[in-house]
């Protein structure tokens, strides 16, 4: 390891890193604006200038590698001074230069003290400026409904440009002009069309880009900050929920290198306004064809009247995409006590069977190990829409390999933000690869760490199990399964799916799945259907079945319900989820549910008491004790639990004969996938912009 003398102290540092990184490793802070650990090096701002003994002038520590330095003539290691007079004067001069045109409007800036420029100007700046001429002004730009601009503040660090190009893979930002006329702008002043675009607000160090929906809502010191996880998809991104009083005012990313690094999707970040719109804050009963508000006692009594003494075979329960493990376990226990095998957490009709082993429904490679893959086969998947943050990992790996990562896609032609080869449209291509008859089979076989990724469209079809078996055969045949690498992966789009499968929230012996329950309800063969936040099914096909809807928002399920039980959203309860890779995570309560709404597990408990089938727990701790006994993997927080590769190999032995129907698209509109998102005005504006991009211009923005 190279040796450096930093501020008089000798240190061993890793080879190949930059000086600014080396100083950071030993606890020496160097100011920076353009440098970011996860972006390419630009060297624009020059704020990181340091003195290197022997060099004629200060150098940019972000652009100089430790391996580029040579020992002193006397043989001593290279010497870096970060606190010398030369360094101090260089940093002060740079800061003075950067503030030449800055409007210095801190009191009205929406950064509200969270600004890197403000902090670094106080720590490393000069006490006065010598520039006396007029400051230049730059016209603000339209970047869509999420990003508010004040471009006169911009110092051209190009963090936003590099993020959109390198991470998001949508190069819609750039720098035009030269010298004093240089400006950051979007392509033809259109809004940004990446579902990761709002991350540029976090990256901007000077307040030139701020959050448009959050503008002037609050100051940072007014907010209560609660670490939690996102459930808008199955990635489980680490987030921070900022609230004031009874309202969530913003959601920001937290760093988790194993899952989301420091990025989150636009939906995860800006769905917060949907948390206070169209809320169910009191129970309702349908009387004379109309829903009327009522008390909890009345609602539960109406349910007890229909369920008590009813045939368990005519009771069904469907869990939605946002349901937490606790309420699913409570509802499953209630169904068991009623003698009903008709339960399902697979709202989309996917054909996963937890009895086959956990590895058959997990993203086994894990998200962070995508960066080790050297070949990828996507089967019926569009990860850019199903899991934007995970898709950025695949793009990152593609960049690491200098664009030489072979990616094959079987399914619809989509834009993944990185090149791929469309191999075919349906299962026949997958069968050819499994049998070694396709050229891409050779590519996967020659790869040391190949990945096979199945998306929701591949599983949400009648022959889903056949597709699963074929994919397992591919993974087995190309050597993607061994003790050190499991390349068989299921990409879920629903946050509730993995925990539901872990709990066995699937039909029991002779039980009905989601599709069959809907059909039975339409025929009149199902007396009661309990919808636990299930809104993505055909409500018009339920006939005269008595429908109980338990959820947080007045969405599709609530419109059809005969009784509505208001529950809590994910920011209002402490709940367990398992992401697509099986990582067990927990949300945290940032605020309390509105009105008379309650935590969901307690609602199921109250229903069970009323119908004489009281659940064997009375507190959340007791429930979790029972749940952990039923599914021990859910007790292992932030771990994957057990997943045996042998179950994938066994599944590959099944003689699969799928249909020739091509794979479809899982998500029609990325921004409107669940009840919370559909209640959000921000998501509606993004959906509209995506539907008609030509209208999203600077003139009508």
XYZ file of C-alpha atoms in Angstrom:
701
model
C 0.000 0.000 0.000
C 1.323 3.487 -0.859
C 2.436 5.730 1.972
C 1.466 9.391 2.240
C 2.374 12.103 4.704
C -0.854 14.050 5.269
C -0.571 17.134 7.481
C 2.591 15.782 9.068
C 1.305 12.251 9.779
C 2.309 9.187 7.774
C -0.500 6.911 6.571
C -0.900 3.760 4.483
C -3.640 4.213 1.887
C -5.117 1.895 -0.780
C -3.621 2.111 -4.228
C -5.613 3.651 -7.063
C -7.768 6.026 -5.019
C -7.702 9.800 -5.338
C -6.056 12.163 -2.876
C -9.430 13.472 -1.690
C -10.498 9.904 -0.927
C -7.199 9.145 0.799
C -7.573 12.193 3.019
C -11.135 11.194 3.840
C -10.015 7.721 4.888
C -7.628 9.160 7.484
C -10.148 11.660 8.816
C -8.963 14.781 7.006
C -11.800 16.743 5.432
C -11.277 18.464 2.114
C -14.013 20.753 0.777
C -15.601 19.815 -2.547
C -18.519 20.664 -4.794
C -18.144 18.761 -8.044
C -16.630 15.580 -6.585
C -19.004 12.755 -5.674
C -18.025 9.212 -4.770
C -20.561 7.607 -7.126
C -19.990 9.853 -10.139
C -17.133 10.273 -12.576
C -14.472 12.865 -11.810
C -15.017 16.240 -13.454
C -12.550 18.552 -11.690
C -14.787 21.560 -12.338
C -15.033 23.441 -9.081
C -11.340 23.406 -7.914
C -12.515 23.715 -4.324
C -10.493 20.667 -3.342
C -7.104 22.295 -4.067
C -4.330 21.091 -1.737
C -0.601 21.669 -1.537
C 1.618 18.775 -2.594
C 5.202 19.453 -1.587
C 7.397 19.693 -4.666
C 4.643 20.758 -7.069
C 4.678 24.334 -8.351
C 1.054 25.109 -7.482
C -1.902 23.597 -5.593
C -3.526 20.632 -7.313
C -7.098 19.369 -7.458
C -7.118 16.447 -5.045
C -10.164 14.881 -6.739
C -8.293 14.431 -10.024
C -4.928 13.243 -8.683
C -4.463 9.570 -7.833
C -2.146 8.508 -5.019
C -0.389 6.259 -7.539
C 0.503 9.354 -9.599
C 2.633 10.808 -6.796
C 6.323 10.127 -6.494
C 8.447 10.053 -3.334
C 10.417 13.119 -2.327
C 14.076 13.383 -3.433
C 15.162 12.258 0.034
C 13.054 9.084 -0.266
C 10.295 10.168 2.093
C 6.661 9.557 1.011
C 4.787 12.276 -0.871
C 3.688 15.087 1.438
C 0.210 16.655 1.262
C -0.668 19.737 3.246
C -4.378 20.450 3.607
C -4.060 23.175 6.230
C -1.078 25.150 4.990
C -1.214 28.831 4.076
C -0.947 27.934 0.397
C -3.930 25.590 0.634
C -5.950 28.078 2.669
C -5.404 30.897 0.192
C -6.207 28.621 -2.768
C -9.495 27.486 -1.206
C -10.489 30.985 -0.200
C -9.777 32.277 -3.682
C -11.782 29.480 -5.269
C -14.729 30.128 -2.982
C -14.591 33.838 -3.782
C -14.623 33.013 -7.475
C -17.568 30.600 -7.136
C -19.587 33.275 -5.354
C -18.921 35.944 -7.985
C -22.328 35.472 -9.620
C -24.185 33.686 -6.830
C -27.155 35.811 -5.646
C -26.338 35.154 -1.950
C -30.073 34.743 -1.262
C -29.765 32.348 1.649
C -32.730 33.775 3.634
C -35.192 32.912 0.871
C -33.518 29.758 -0.453
C -35.500 26.586 0.077
C -32.383 24.694 1.093
C -33.007 26.159 4.526
C -29.555 25.594 5.932
C -29.029 22.182 4.280
C -26.753 23.740 1.666
C -23.180 22.564 1.110
C -22.222 25.962 -0.262
C -23.315 27.737 2.902
C -21.438 25.325 5.150
C -18.258 25.388 3.117
C -18.310 29.158 2.611
C -18.295 29.573 6.385
C -15.547 27.000 6.910
C -13.264 27.671 3.955
C -14.342 30.994 2.443
C -13.094 34.569 2.641
C -14.817 37.142 4.807
C -15.477 39.503 1.897
C -15.501 39.531 -1.879
C -13.527 41.836 -4.143
C -15.887 41.585 -7.123
C -17.692 44.905 -7.586
C -19.264 44.543 -11.040
C -22.805 43.482 -11.737
C -23.614 39.812 -11.225
C -24.914 37.879 -14.193
C -28.411 36.413 -14.152
C -29.480 33.133 -15.749
C -32.992 32.267 -16.814
C -34.557 29.460 -14.777
C -35.173 26.207 -16.626
C -38.168 23.890 -16.791
C -37.113 20.393 -15.657
C -40.521 18.864 -14.997
C -42.916 18.852 -12.048
C -40.333 17.649 -9.514
C -37.391 20.028 -9.842
C -37.487 23.753 -9.118
C -34.609 25.739 -10.601
C -32.731 28.884 -9.599
C -29.978 28.711 -12.190
C -28.280 31.957 -11.191
C -26.995 29.991 -8.190
C -25.472 27.286 -10.405
C -21.669 26.887 -10.204
C -21.463 24.357 -13.070
C -20.278 21.478 -10.930
C -22.137 19.199 -13.409
C -23.196 16.709 -10.725
C -26.710 16.734 -12.181
C -25.422 16.219 -15.719
C -23.216 13.318 -14.703
C -25.944 11.651 -12.666
C -28.492 11.790 -15.475
C -25.970 10.474 -17.976
C -24.136 7.885 -15.903
C -26.588 6.595 -13.287
C -30.051 7.317 -14.668
C -28.934 6.622 -18.227
C -31.138 9.376 -19.641
C -28.766 12.127 -20.888
C -31.298 14.965 -20.928
C -29.145 17.520 -19.101
C -26.062 19.216 -20.457
C -23.942 22.355 -20.404
C -24.194 24.800 -23.274
C -22.270 27.977 -23.966
C -18.757 28.986 -22.899
C -17.266 31.158 -20.223
C -19.698 33.630 -18.714
C -22.476 32.339 -21.009
C -22.274 28.728 -19.839
C -25.592 27.268 -18.608
C -26.950 23.920 -17.487
C -30.130 23.125 -19.369
C -32.327 20.259 -20.492
C -32.714 19.041 -24.025
C -35.021 21.498 -25.798
C -36.287 22.548 -22.351
C -38.340 19.387 -21.936
C -39.004 17.934 -18.496
C -36.743 15.093 -17.377
C -38.172 11.700 -18.241
C -36.169 9.484 -15.946
C -37.876 7.890 -12.942
C -34.717 8.661 -10.957
C -34.538 12.343 -11.902
C -35.282 13.878 -8.486
C -31.992 12.543 -7.107
C -30.321 15.568 -8.709
C -31.902 17.717 -5.980
C -29.899 15.831 -3.347
C -26.774 16.110 -5.472
C -26.946 19.859 -6.112
C -24.577 21.535 -3.622
C -25.676 25.147 -4.121
C -29.472 25.306 -4.171
C -29.764 25.691 -7.938
C -32.008 22.606 -8.013
C -34.575 22.183 -5.262
C -37.720 20.127 -4.769
C -40.689 21.783 -6.494
C -43.464 19.906 -4.610
C -41.758 20.554 -1.255
C -41.003 24.221 -1.995
C -41.609 26.438 1.037
C -43.457 23.709 2.943
C -41.190 23.722 5.980
C -37.721 24.370 7.320
C -35.497 21.423 8.230
C -35.470 22.183 11.951
C -39.259 21.938 12.072
C -39.289 18.328 10.858
C -39.197 15.051 12.736
C -36.917 12.674 10.867
C -37.783 8.961 10.926
C -35.621 6.297 9.253
C -37.743 3.770 7.360
C -37.975 1.789 4.101
C -39.846 2.342 0.865
C -42.624 -0.007 -0.293
C -43.467 1.487 -3.695
C -41.615 -1.444 -5.242
C -39.952 -4.598 -3.951
C -36.420 -3.206 -3.673
C -36.865 -1.931 -0.114
C -34.866 1.270 -0.524
C -33.712 2.944 2.678
C -35.559 6.224 3.192
C -36.017 8.983 5.744
C -39.549 10.206 6.381
C -39.697 13.869 7.419
C -42.924 14.866 9.142
C -44.408 17.804 10.993
C -47.404 17.261 13.221
C -49.829 14.926 11.485
C -48.365 15.226 7.990
C -45.484 13.729 6.049
C -43.849 16.601 4.172
C -41.020 14.873 2.337
C -39.193 11.590 1.847
C -35.448 11.430 1.313
C -33.023 8.555 0.638
C -30.726 7.016 3.227
C -27.444 5.373 2.294
C -27.609 1.583 2.067
C -24.877 0.261 -0.192
C -26.364 -3.225 -0.172
C -29.717 -2.102 -1.579
C -30.194 1.394 -3.025
C -26.761 3.022 -2.500
C -28.034 6.587 -1.993
C -30.674 6.786 -4.739
C -34.443 6.331 -4.645
C -37.044 6.419 -7.379
C -39.155 9.489 -8.039
C -42.236 7.579 -6.901
C -40.644 6.625 -3.584
C -39.571 10.229 -3.003
C -42.709 12.125 -4.020
C -45.614 9.839 -3.199
C -45.914 11.602 0.174
C -48.774 13.886 -0.884
C -50.834 10.766 -1.591
C -50.518 9.834 2.096
C -52.961 12.604 3.013
C -55.357 12.441 0.055
C -58.386 10.159 -0.335
C -57.734 8.671 3.104
C -60.073 6.290 4.832
C -60.364 7.760 8.315
C -63.581 6.101 9.522
C -65.440 2.822 8.967
C -68.216 2.603 6.362
C -71.159 0.254 5.765
C -73.075 -0.075 2.517
C -76.767 0.622 3.136
C -79.313 0.698 0.323
C -76.486 0.597 -2.192
C -74.600 3.558 -0.680
C -71.619 3.650 1.644
C -72.381 5.447 4.889
C -69.999 6.293 7.752
C -70.468 4.283 10.924
C -68.734 3.367 14.167
C -66.213 0.609 14.579
C -68.714 -1.431 16.575
C -71.293 -1.209 13.798
C -68.792 -2.183 11.098
C -67.428 -5.168 12.995
C -70.936 -6.268 14.011
C -71.973 -6.258 10.332
C -68.962 -8.434 9.484
C -69.667 -10.805 12.382
C -73.240 -11.220 11.222
C -72.096 -12.429 7.794
C -69.053 -14.472 8.843
C -70.134 -16.075 12.128
C -71.260 -19.621 11.470
C -70.537 -19.322 7.733
C -68.998 -22.139 5.722
C -65.218 -21.690 5.767
C -65.001 -22.977 2.196
C -66.985 -19.909 1.088
C -64.665 -17.395 2.793
C -61.722 -15.935 0.881
C -58.936 -13.442 1.583
C -56.628 -11.607 -0.812
C -53.645 -9.540 0.363
C -52.611 -6.520 -1.684
C -49.200 -5.367 -2.863
C -48.538 -3.049 0.109
C -49.630 -5.375 2.932
C -47.127 -5.925 5.746
C -46.212 -9.291 7.207
C -47.999 -8.679 10.506
C -51.466 -8.121 9.071
C -51.034 -10.944 6.549
C -50.127 -13.334 9.343
C -53.125 -12.185 11.397
C -55.490 -12.634 8.443
C -54.016 -16.041 7.584
C -54.499 -17.153 11.189
C -58.114 -15.971 11.059
C -58.719 -17.860 7.804
C -57.199 -21.003 9.344
C -59.514 -20.721 12.344
C -62.488 -20.322 10.018
C -61.390 -23.447 8.174
C -60.835 -21.587 4.917
C -58.009 -22.576 2.530
C -58.888 -19.684 0.202
C -56.103 -17.157 0.782
C -53.644 -15.595 -1.634
C -50.994 -12.879 -1.534
C -50.376 -13.182 -5.287
C -52.772 -10.465 -6.355
C -51.407 -10.541 -9.917
C -52.045 -14.272 -10.250
C -48.366 -15.256 -10.327
C -47.576 -18.950 -9.902
C -45.095 -19.006 -7.039
C -45.226 -21.941 -4.643
C -43.429 -21.488 -1.296
C -43.480 -25.260 -0.914
C -40.825 -25.504 -3.641
C -38.246 -23.651 -1.514
C -37.399 -20.040 -0.837
C -34.828 -19.868 -3.617
C -37.581 -20.331 -6.208
C -39.084 -16.905 -5.502
C -36.127 -14.711 -4.463
C -33.618 -12.491 -6.201
C -30.922 -14.911 -5.083
C -27.891 -13.114 -6.478
C -28.713 -10.135 -4.214
C -28.849 -6.561 -5.468
C -25.304 -5.488 -4.637
C -23.789 -8.581 -6.278
C -25.229 -7.529 -9.618
C -21.898 -5.701 -9.855
C -20.179 -9.108 -10.180
C -22.304 -10.425 -13.048
C -20.791 -10.834 -16.501
C -23.922 -11.835 -18.470
C -27.619 -11.135 -17.900
C -30.754 -12.753 -19.313
C -34.005 -10.844 -18.700
C -37.169 -12.912 -19.070
C -40.407 -10.940 -19.325
C -38.912 -8.116 -17.313
C -38.564 -4.361 -17.626
C -36.467 -3.525 -14.544
C -36.409 0.175 -15.396
C -40.126 0.291 -14.520
C -40.418 -2.616 -12.078
C -37.404 -1.582 -9.971
C -35.635 1.611 -11.166
C -32.914 1.514 -8.509
C -32.099 -2.122 -9.282
C -31.977 -1.279 -12.973
C -29.386 1.400 -12.217
C -27.227 -1.377 -10.712
C -27.340 -3.313 -13.965
C -26.411 -0.149 -15.842
C -23.592 0.443 -13.338
C -22.231 -3.035 -14.054
C -22.517 -2.346 -17.784
C -20.400 0.792 -17.291
C -17.872 -1.055 -15.130
C -17.320 -3.471 -18.015
C -16.945 -0.590 -20.495
C -20.196 -1.443 -22.212
C -19.259 -5.095 -22.720
C -21.891 -6.652 -20.447
C -23.997 -8.951 -22.648
C -27.684 -8.433 -21.835
C -30.371 -10.523 -23.522
C -34.093 -9.755 -23.279
C -37.018 -12.071 -23.922
C -40.184 -10.017 -23.948
C -41.466 -6.637 -25.063
C -39.121 -4.117 -26.664
C -38.388 -1.533 -23.942
C -35.820 1.154 -23.105
C -33.579 -0.132 -20.315
C -31.057 2.790 -20.447
C -28.313 0.372 -21.577
C -27.878 -1.703 -24.748
C -29.357 -5.171 -24.956
C -30.189 -7.790 -27.552
C -33.860 -8.696 -27.911
C -33.740 -12.454 -28.276
C -37.450 -13.090 -28.724
C -40.923 -12.327 -27.456
C -42.077 -15.441 -25.644
C -41.382 -18.825 -23.998
C -40.220 -20.532 -27.191
C -36.999 -18.485 -27.088
C -36.506 -19.358 -23.428
C -36.968 -23.047 -24.296
C -34.343 -22.775 -27.042
C -31.844 -21.290 -24.577
C -32.684 -23.973 -22.014
C -32.044 -26.665 -24.621
C -28.808 -25.038 -25.831
C -30.235 -24.270 -29.274
C -29.837 -20.483 -29.044
C -26.627 -18.495 -29.476
C -27.182 -16.676 -26.190
C -26.955 -20.006 -24.354
C -23.272 -20.078 -25.311
C -22.838 -16.514 -23.994
C -24.311 -17.500 -20.634
C -22.276 -20.712 -20.472
C -19.012 -18.886 -21.143
C -19.768 -16.314 -18.448
C -18.288 -16.926 -15.023
C -21.215 -15.355 -13.165
C -24.343 -15.334 -15.357
C -27.694 -14.038 -14.133
C -31.209 -15.062 -15.135
C -33.886 -12.551 -14.076
C -37.608 -13.324 -14.302
C -39.985 -10.388 -14.161
C -43.676 -10.261 -13.146
C -45.079 -10.763 -16.699
C -43.302 -14.111 -16.890
C -45.029 -15.409 -13.778
C -48.434 -13.731 -13.867
C -49.873 -16.044 -16.510
C -51.518 -19.486 -16.491
C -48.273 -21.204 -17.508
C -46.186 -19.268 -14.981
C -44.894 -22.422 -13.310
C -43.754 -23.768 -16.680
C -41.852 -20.547 -17.317
C -40.310 -20.796 -13.860
C -39.154 -24.352 -14.574
C -37.648 -23.376 -17.929
C -35.759 -20.474 -16.338
C -34.454 -22.824 -13.639
C -33.326 -25.183 -16.384
C -31.457 -22.317 -18.053
C -29.746 -21.349 -14.783
C -28.778 -24.952 -14.121
C -27.570 -25.606 -17.661
C -25.306 -22.556 -17.936
C -23.633 -23.097 -14.566
C -25.333 -20.254 -12.716
C -25.836 -22.300 -9.546
C -23.031 -23.194 -7.172
C -21.943 -22.590 -3.582
C -20.511 -19.145 -4.378
C -22.987 -17.858 -6.957
C -26.731 -18.266 -7.421
C -27.727 -16.624 -10.682
C -31.419 -17.552 -10.577
C -33.443 -14.435 -9.754
C -37.066 -13.400 -9.410
C -37.716 -9.662 -9.671
C -40.894 -8.799 -7.784
C -42.720 -5.521 -8.226
C -44.877 -5.798 -5.067
C -43.417 -5.053 -1.633
C -45.715 -7.577 0.089
C -45.003 -10.541 -2.151
C -41.948 -12.165 -0.559
C -43.169 -11.874 3.040
C -46.548 -13.276 1.958
C -44.868 -16.285 0.359
C -42.645 -16.740 3.418
C -45.775 -16.862 5.587
C -47.495 -19.313 3.264
C -50.267 -16.851 2.403
C -51.256 -19.020 -0.556
C -54.144 -21.431 -1.105
C -54.183 -24.464 1.122
C -55.328 -27.943 0.116
C -58.191 -27.595 -2.396
C -58.060 -23.841 -1.815
C -58.759 -21.109 -4.343
C -56.164 -18.621 -5.603
C -56.860 -15.030 -6.589
C -58.183 -15.810 -10.078
C -60.361 -18.671 -8.828
C -61.733 -16.617 -5.922
C -62.803 -13.868 -8.303
C -64.457 -16.436 -10.564
C -66.170 -18.116 -7.582
C -67.431 -14.747 -6.346
C -68.894 -14.024 -9.775
C -70.715 -17.389 -9.731
C -72.060 -16.802 -6.228
C -69.947 -19.624 -4.753
C -68.080 -17.290 -2.387
C -70.047 -15.681 0.422
C -67.380 -13.384 1.910
C -64.231 -11.928 0.347
C -61.746 -10.109 2.605
C -59.548 -7.665 0.704
C -56.454 -6.639 2.665
C -55.477 -3.580 0.653
C -56.131 -5.493 -2.578
C -57.054 -2.931 -5.242
C -55.534 -4.395 -8.411
C -58.224 -6.977 -9.179
C -61.371 -6.791 -11.288
C -63.947 -5.551 -8.781
C -66.753 -5.734 -11.348
C -66.421 -9.525 -11.457
C -67.198 -10.089 -7.762
C -70.960 -10.378 -8.247
C -73.052 -10.200 -5.073
C -70.288 -11.426 -2.746
C -70.039 -9.637 0.597
C -66.758 -7.709 0.322
C -64.763 -6.501 3.320
C -62.117 -3.959 2.390
C -59.359 -3.069 4.825
C -56.928 -0.408 3.692
C -55.689 3.136 3.977
C -57.114 4.773 0.842
C -60.453 5.065 -0.904
C -59.408 3.223 -4.040
C -60.878 0.431 -6.183
C -61.456 -1.981 -3.295
C -63.194 0.628 -1.156
C -65.559 1.558 -3.998
C -66.763 -2.049 -4.229
C -66.763 -2.861 -0.511
C -69.781 -3.603 1.630
C -67.820 -2.775 4.780
C -64.723 -0.569 4.899
C -62.216 -0.858 7.732
C -59.716 2.049 7.720
C -56.110 0.945 8.170
C -52.716 2.602 8.420
C -50.279 3.511 5.646
C -46.657 2.368 5.749
C -45.513 5.630 7.347
C -48.000 5.161 10.212
C -47.026 1.761 11.577
C -44.049 -0.361 12.494
C -44.246 -3.283 10.109
C -42.154 -6.048 8.596
C -41.439 -6.457 4.891
C -39.088 -8.661 2.888
C -37.693 -7.212 -0.326
C -37.214 -9.030 -3.623
C -33.922 -10.573 -2.457
C -35.540 -11.788 0.782
C -33.912 -9.115 2.965
C -36.110 -8.583 6.039
C -36.740 -4.899 6.747
C -38.988 -2.798 8.936
C -40.865 0.439 8.461
C -41.095 2.905 11.332
C -44.007 5.029 12.485
C -43.460 8.653 11.500
C -47.023 9.849 12.199
C -50.225 8.331 13.533
C -53.101 7.183 11.297
C -55.754 9.841 10.632
C -59.145 9.917 12.342
C -60.410 6.556 13.528
C -58.004 4.504 11.412
C -56.087 1.744 13.210
C -53.066 -0.456 12.690
C -54.050 -3.295 10.416
C -53.182 -6.289 12.592
C -55.344 -4.894 15.405
C -58.307 -4.589 13.015
C -58.076 -8.276 12.103
C -57.801 -9.071 15.814
C -60.999 -7.104 16.550
C -62.842 -8.920 13.732
C -61.712 -12.301 15.071
C -62.970 -11.452 18.563
C -66.383 -10.446 17.213
C -66.934 -13.669 15.269
C -65.849 -15.885 18.143
C -62.551 -16.946 16.562
C -60.224 -14.870 18.707
C -56.623 -14.838 17.524
C -54.034 -16.247 19.951
C -52.273 -12.925 20.542
C -53.236 -9.568 21.991
C -50.175 -7.416 21.395
C -47.842 -6.740 18.495
C -45.008 -8.471 20.348
C -47.115 -11.599 20.879
C -48.124 -11.583 17.212
C -44.499 -11.368 16.116
C -43.570 -14.208 18.430
C -46.151 -16.432 16.717
C -45.142 -15.120 13.280
C -41.456 -15.827 13.859
C -42.322 -19.353 14.959
C -44.224 -19.829 11.691
C -41.626 -18.130 9.460
C -38.247 -17.976 11.273
C -36.595 -16.132 8.372
C -38.703 -13.046 9.150
C -37.002 -12.742 12.540
C -33.611 -12.198 10.901
C -33.637 -8.451 10.349
C -31.547 -7.168 7.429
C -30.561 -10.689 6.375
C -31.671 -12.932 3.549
C -32.529 -16.055 5.526
C -32.161 -19.506 4.065
C -32.416 -20.089 0.323
C -31.262 -23.464 -1.037
C -29.942 -23.671 -4.592
C -30.975 -27.325 -4.672
C -34.639 -26.322 -4.841
C -33.947 -24.439 -8.088
C -32.129 -27.454 -9.527
C -35.015 -29.730 -8.536
C -37.521 -27.400 -10.177
C -35.451 -27.514 -13.384
C -36.190 -31.241 -13.679
C -39.872 -30.496 -14.388
C -40.836 -31.144 -18.015
C -42.077 -27.701 -18.928
C -44.395 -27.105 -21.895
C -45.492 -23.464 -21.804
C -47.758 -21.778 -24.293
C -46.483 -19.696 -27.206
C -48.099 -16.493 -25.920
C -45.541 -13.658 -25.803
C -44.678 -11.965 -22.543
C -46.638 -8.823 -21.826
C -45.954 -5.719 -19.760
C -46.368 -5.831 -15.965
C -46.872 -2.123 -15.330
C -48.896 0.080 -17.675
C -48.195 3.301 -15.785
C -45.214 3.340 -13.434
C -46.527 6.288 -11.440
C -50.023 4.858 -10.712
C -49.365 1.320 -9.489
C -51.055 1.380 -6.083
C -53.671 3.177 -4.008
C -51.236 5.656 -2.428
C -49.718 6.599 -5.782
C -53.144 7.035 -7.386
C -54.098 9.448 -4.596
C -51.020 11.602 -5.267
C -51.359 14.756 -7.353
C -47.602 14.690 -7.978
C -47.794 11.164 -9.411
C -50.724 12.235 -11.576
C -48.660 15.084 -13.031
C -45.757 12.726 -13.748
C -48.112 10.255 -15.358
C -49.527 12.974 -17.561
C -46.062 14.124 -18.570
C -45.084 10.600 -19.474
C -48.266 10.085 -21.481
C -47.772 13.249 -23.499
C -44.140 14.292 -23.398
C -44.594 16.842 -26.155
C -46.750 19.010 -23.894
C -44.180 19.048 -21.109
C -42.202 22.042 -22.346
C -41.017 25.236 -20.843
C -43.974 27.164 -22.277
C -46.639 25.219 -20.467
C -44.631 24.046 -17.474
